[in-house]
PDB file of C-alpha atoms in Angstrom:
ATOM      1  CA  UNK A 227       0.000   0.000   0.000  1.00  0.00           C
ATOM      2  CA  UNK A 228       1.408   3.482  -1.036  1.00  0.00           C
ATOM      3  CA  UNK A 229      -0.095   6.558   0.464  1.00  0.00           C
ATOM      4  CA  UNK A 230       0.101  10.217  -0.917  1.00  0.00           C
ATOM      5  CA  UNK A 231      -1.655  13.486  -1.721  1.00  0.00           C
ATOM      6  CA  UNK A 232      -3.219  14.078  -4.528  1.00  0.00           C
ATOM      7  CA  UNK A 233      -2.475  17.248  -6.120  1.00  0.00           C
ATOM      8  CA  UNK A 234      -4.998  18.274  -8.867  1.00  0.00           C
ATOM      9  CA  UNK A 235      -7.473  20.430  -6.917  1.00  0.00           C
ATOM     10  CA  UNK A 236      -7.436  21.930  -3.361  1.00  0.00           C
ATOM     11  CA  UNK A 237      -8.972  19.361  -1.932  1.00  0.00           C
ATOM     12  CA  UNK A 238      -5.836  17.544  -1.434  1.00  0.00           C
ATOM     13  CA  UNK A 239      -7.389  14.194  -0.653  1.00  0.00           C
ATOM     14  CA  UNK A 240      -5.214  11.332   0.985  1.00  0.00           C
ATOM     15  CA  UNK A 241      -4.773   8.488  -1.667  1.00  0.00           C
ATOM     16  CA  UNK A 242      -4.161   4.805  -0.631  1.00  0.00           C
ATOM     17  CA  UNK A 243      -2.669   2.866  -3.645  1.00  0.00           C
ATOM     18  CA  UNK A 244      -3.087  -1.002  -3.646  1.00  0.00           C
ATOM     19  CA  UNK A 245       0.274  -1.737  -5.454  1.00  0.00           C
ATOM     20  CA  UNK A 246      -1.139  -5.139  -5.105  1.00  0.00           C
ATOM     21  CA  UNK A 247      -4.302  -5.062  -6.480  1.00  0.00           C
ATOM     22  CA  UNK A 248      -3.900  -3.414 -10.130  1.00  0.00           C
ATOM     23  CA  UNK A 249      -2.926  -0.222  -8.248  1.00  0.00           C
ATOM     24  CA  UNK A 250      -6.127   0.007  -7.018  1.00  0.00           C
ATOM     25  CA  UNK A 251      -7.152   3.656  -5.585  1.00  0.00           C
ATOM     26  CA  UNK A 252      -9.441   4.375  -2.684  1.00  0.00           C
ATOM     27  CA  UNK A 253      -9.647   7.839  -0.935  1.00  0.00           C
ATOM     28  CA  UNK A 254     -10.302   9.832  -3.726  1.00  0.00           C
ATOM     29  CA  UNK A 255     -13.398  12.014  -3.924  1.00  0.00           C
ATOM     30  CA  UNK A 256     -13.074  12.413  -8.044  1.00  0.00           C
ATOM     31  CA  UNK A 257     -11.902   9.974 -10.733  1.00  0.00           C
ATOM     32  CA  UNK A 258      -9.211  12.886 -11.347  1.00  0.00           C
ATOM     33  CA  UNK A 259      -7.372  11.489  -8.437  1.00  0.00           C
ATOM     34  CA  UNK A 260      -8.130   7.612  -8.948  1.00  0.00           C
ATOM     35  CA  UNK A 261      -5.894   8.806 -12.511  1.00  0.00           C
ATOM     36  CA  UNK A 262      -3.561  10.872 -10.466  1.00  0.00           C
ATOM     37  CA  UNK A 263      -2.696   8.007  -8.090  1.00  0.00           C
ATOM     38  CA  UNK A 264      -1.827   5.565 -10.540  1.00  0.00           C
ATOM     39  CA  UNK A 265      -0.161   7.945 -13.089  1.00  0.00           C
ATOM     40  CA  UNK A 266       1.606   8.849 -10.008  1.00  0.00           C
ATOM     41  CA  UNK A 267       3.273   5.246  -9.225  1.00  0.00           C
ATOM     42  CA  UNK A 268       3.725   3.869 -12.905  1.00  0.00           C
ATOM     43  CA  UNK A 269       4.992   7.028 -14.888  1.00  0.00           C
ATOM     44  CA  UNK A 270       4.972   9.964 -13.695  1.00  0.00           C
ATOM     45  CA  UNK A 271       5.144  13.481 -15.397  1.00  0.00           C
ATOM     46  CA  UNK A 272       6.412  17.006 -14.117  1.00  0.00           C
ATOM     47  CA  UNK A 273       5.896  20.214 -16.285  1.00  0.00           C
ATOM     48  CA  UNK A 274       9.549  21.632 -16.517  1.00  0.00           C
ATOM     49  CA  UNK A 275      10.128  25.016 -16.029  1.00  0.00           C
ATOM     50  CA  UNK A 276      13.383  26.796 -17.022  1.00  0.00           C
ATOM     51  CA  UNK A 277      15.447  29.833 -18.410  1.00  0.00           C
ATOM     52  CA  UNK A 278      16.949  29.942 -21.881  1.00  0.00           C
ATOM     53  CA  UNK A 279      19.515  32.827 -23.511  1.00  0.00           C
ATOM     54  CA  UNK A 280      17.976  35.986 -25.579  1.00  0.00           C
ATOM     55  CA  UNK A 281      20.119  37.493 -28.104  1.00  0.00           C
ATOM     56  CA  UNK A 282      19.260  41.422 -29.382  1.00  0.00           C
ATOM     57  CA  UNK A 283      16.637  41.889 -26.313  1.00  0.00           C
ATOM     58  CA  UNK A 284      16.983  44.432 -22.991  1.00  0.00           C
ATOM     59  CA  UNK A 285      16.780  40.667 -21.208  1.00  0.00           C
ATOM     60  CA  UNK A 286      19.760  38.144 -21.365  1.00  0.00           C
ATOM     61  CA  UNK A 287      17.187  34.860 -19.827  1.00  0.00           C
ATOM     62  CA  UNK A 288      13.642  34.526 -20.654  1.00  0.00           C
ATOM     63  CA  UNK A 289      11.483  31.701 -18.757  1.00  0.00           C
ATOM     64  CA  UNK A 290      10.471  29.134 -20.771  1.00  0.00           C
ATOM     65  CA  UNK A 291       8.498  25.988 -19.494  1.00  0.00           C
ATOM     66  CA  UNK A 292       6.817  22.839 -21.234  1.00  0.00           C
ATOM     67  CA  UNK A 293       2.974  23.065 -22.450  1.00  0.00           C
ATOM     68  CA  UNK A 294       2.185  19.540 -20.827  1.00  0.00           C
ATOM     69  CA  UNK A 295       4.030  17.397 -18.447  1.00  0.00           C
ATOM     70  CA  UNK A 296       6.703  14.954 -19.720  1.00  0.00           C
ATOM     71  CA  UNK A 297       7.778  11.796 -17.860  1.00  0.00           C
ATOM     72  CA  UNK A 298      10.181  12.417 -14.908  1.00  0.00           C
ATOM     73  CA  UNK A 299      12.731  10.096 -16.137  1.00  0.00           C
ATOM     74  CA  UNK A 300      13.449  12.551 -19.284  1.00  0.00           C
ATOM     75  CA  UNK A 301      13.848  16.135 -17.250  1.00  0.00           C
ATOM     76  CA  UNK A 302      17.460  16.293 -16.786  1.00  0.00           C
ATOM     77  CA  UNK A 303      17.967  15.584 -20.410  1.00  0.00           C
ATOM     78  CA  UNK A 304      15.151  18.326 -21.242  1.00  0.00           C
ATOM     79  CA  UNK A 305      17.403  20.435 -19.139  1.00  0.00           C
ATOM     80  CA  UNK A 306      20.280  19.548 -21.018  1.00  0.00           C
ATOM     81  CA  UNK A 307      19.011  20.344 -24.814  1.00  0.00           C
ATOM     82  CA  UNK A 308      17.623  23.634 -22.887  1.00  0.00           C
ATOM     83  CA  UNK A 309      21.157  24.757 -21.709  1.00  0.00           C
ATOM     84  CA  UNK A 310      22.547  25.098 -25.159  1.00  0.00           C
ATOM     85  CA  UNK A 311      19.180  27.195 -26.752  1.00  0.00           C
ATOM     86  CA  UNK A 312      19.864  31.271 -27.504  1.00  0.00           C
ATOM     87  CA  UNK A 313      16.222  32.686 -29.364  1.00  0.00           C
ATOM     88  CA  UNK A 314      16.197  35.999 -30.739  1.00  0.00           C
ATOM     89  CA  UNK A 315      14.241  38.960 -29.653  1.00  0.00           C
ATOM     90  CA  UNK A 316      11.273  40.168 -30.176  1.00  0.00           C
ATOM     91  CA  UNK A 317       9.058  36.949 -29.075  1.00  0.00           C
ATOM     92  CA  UNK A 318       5.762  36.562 -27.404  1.00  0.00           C
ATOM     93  CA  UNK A 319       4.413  35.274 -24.477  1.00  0.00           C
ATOM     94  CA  UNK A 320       3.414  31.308 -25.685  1.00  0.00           C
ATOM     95  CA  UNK A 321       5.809  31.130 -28.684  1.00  0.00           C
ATOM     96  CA  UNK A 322       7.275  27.564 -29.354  1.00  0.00           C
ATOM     97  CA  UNK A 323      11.434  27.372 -28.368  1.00  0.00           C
ATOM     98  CA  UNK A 324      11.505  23.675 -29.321  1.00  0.00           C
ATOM     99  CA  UNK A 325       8.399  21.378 -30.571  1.00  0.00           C
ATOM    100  CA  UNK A 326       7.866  18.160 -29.408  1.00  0.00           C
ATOM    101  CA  UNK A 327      10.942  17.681 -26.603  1.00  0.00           C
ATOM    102  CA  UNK A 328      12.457  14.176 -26.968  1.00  0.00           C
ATOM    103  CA  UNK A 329       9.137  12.864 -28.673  1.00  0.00           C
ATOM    104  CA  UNK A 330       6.962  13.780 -25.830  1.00  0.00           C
ATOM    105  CA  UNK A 331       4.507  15.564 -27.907  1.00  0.00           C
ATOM    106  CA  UNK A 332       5.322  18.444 -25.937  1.00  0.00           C
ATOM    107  CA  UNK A 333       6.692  22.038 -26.673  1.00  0.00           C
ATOM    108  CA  UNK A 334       9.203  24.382 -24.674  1.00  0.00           C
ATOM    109  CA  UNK A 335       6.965  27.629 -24.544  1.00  0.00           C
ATOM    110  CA  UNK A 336       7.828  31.113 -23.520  1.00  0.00           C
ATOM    111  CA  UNK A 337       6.127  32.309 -20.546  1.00  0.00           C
ATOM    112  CA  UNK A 338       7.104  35.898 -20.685  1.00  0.00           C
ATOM    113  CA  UNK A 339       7.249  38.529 -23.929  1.00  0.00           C
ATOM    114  CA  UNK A 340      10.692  39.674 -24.962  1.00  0.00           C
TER     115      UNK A 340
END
């Protein structure tokens, strides 16, 4: 039996996964968490946030993060494609840095206009 919080609304209701049973899920009060539980314990996902270089902008960083969560296993290596990216300026707030990061179907986005 695993225990743990689930996260997706502020009702932060105390999950009991039956690692067992088909990672069963009881003490959830929406099918969100019964999801969240499992996701949780076979593959779970993080949305990565970040900074990446601007080049002909007042800013030298811009935060950038990913549009859906990827699996946890592949962050550091997000991190490390991220470390070598320099955009240039002028770029909105949403605009795609890098589409579909290590075939997760999900993009880097900016979250701030430069």
């Amino acid at each position: 039996m695993k225990e743990m919080i689930c996260i997706l609304c502020p009702m932060g209701c105390h999950l009991n996964i039956d690692i067992e049973n088909d990672y069963k899920v009881t003490g959830n009060s929406c099918p969100k968490g019964a999801v969240y539980g499992k996701e949780e314990l076979i593959a779970p996902k993080r949305v990565v946030t970040s900074i990446v270089r601007v080049s002909g902008g007042i800013h030298h960083m811009v935060p950038v993060k990913t549009d859906k969560p990827i699996p946890k296993e592949l962050i550091f290596q997000c991190m490390e494609l991220l470390k070598d990216i320099k955009i240039q300026s002028p770029q909105k707030i949403g605009a795609v840095v890098l589409n579909n990061i290590l075939g997760t179907d999900a993009n880097i986005v900016l979250t701030r206009d430069i």
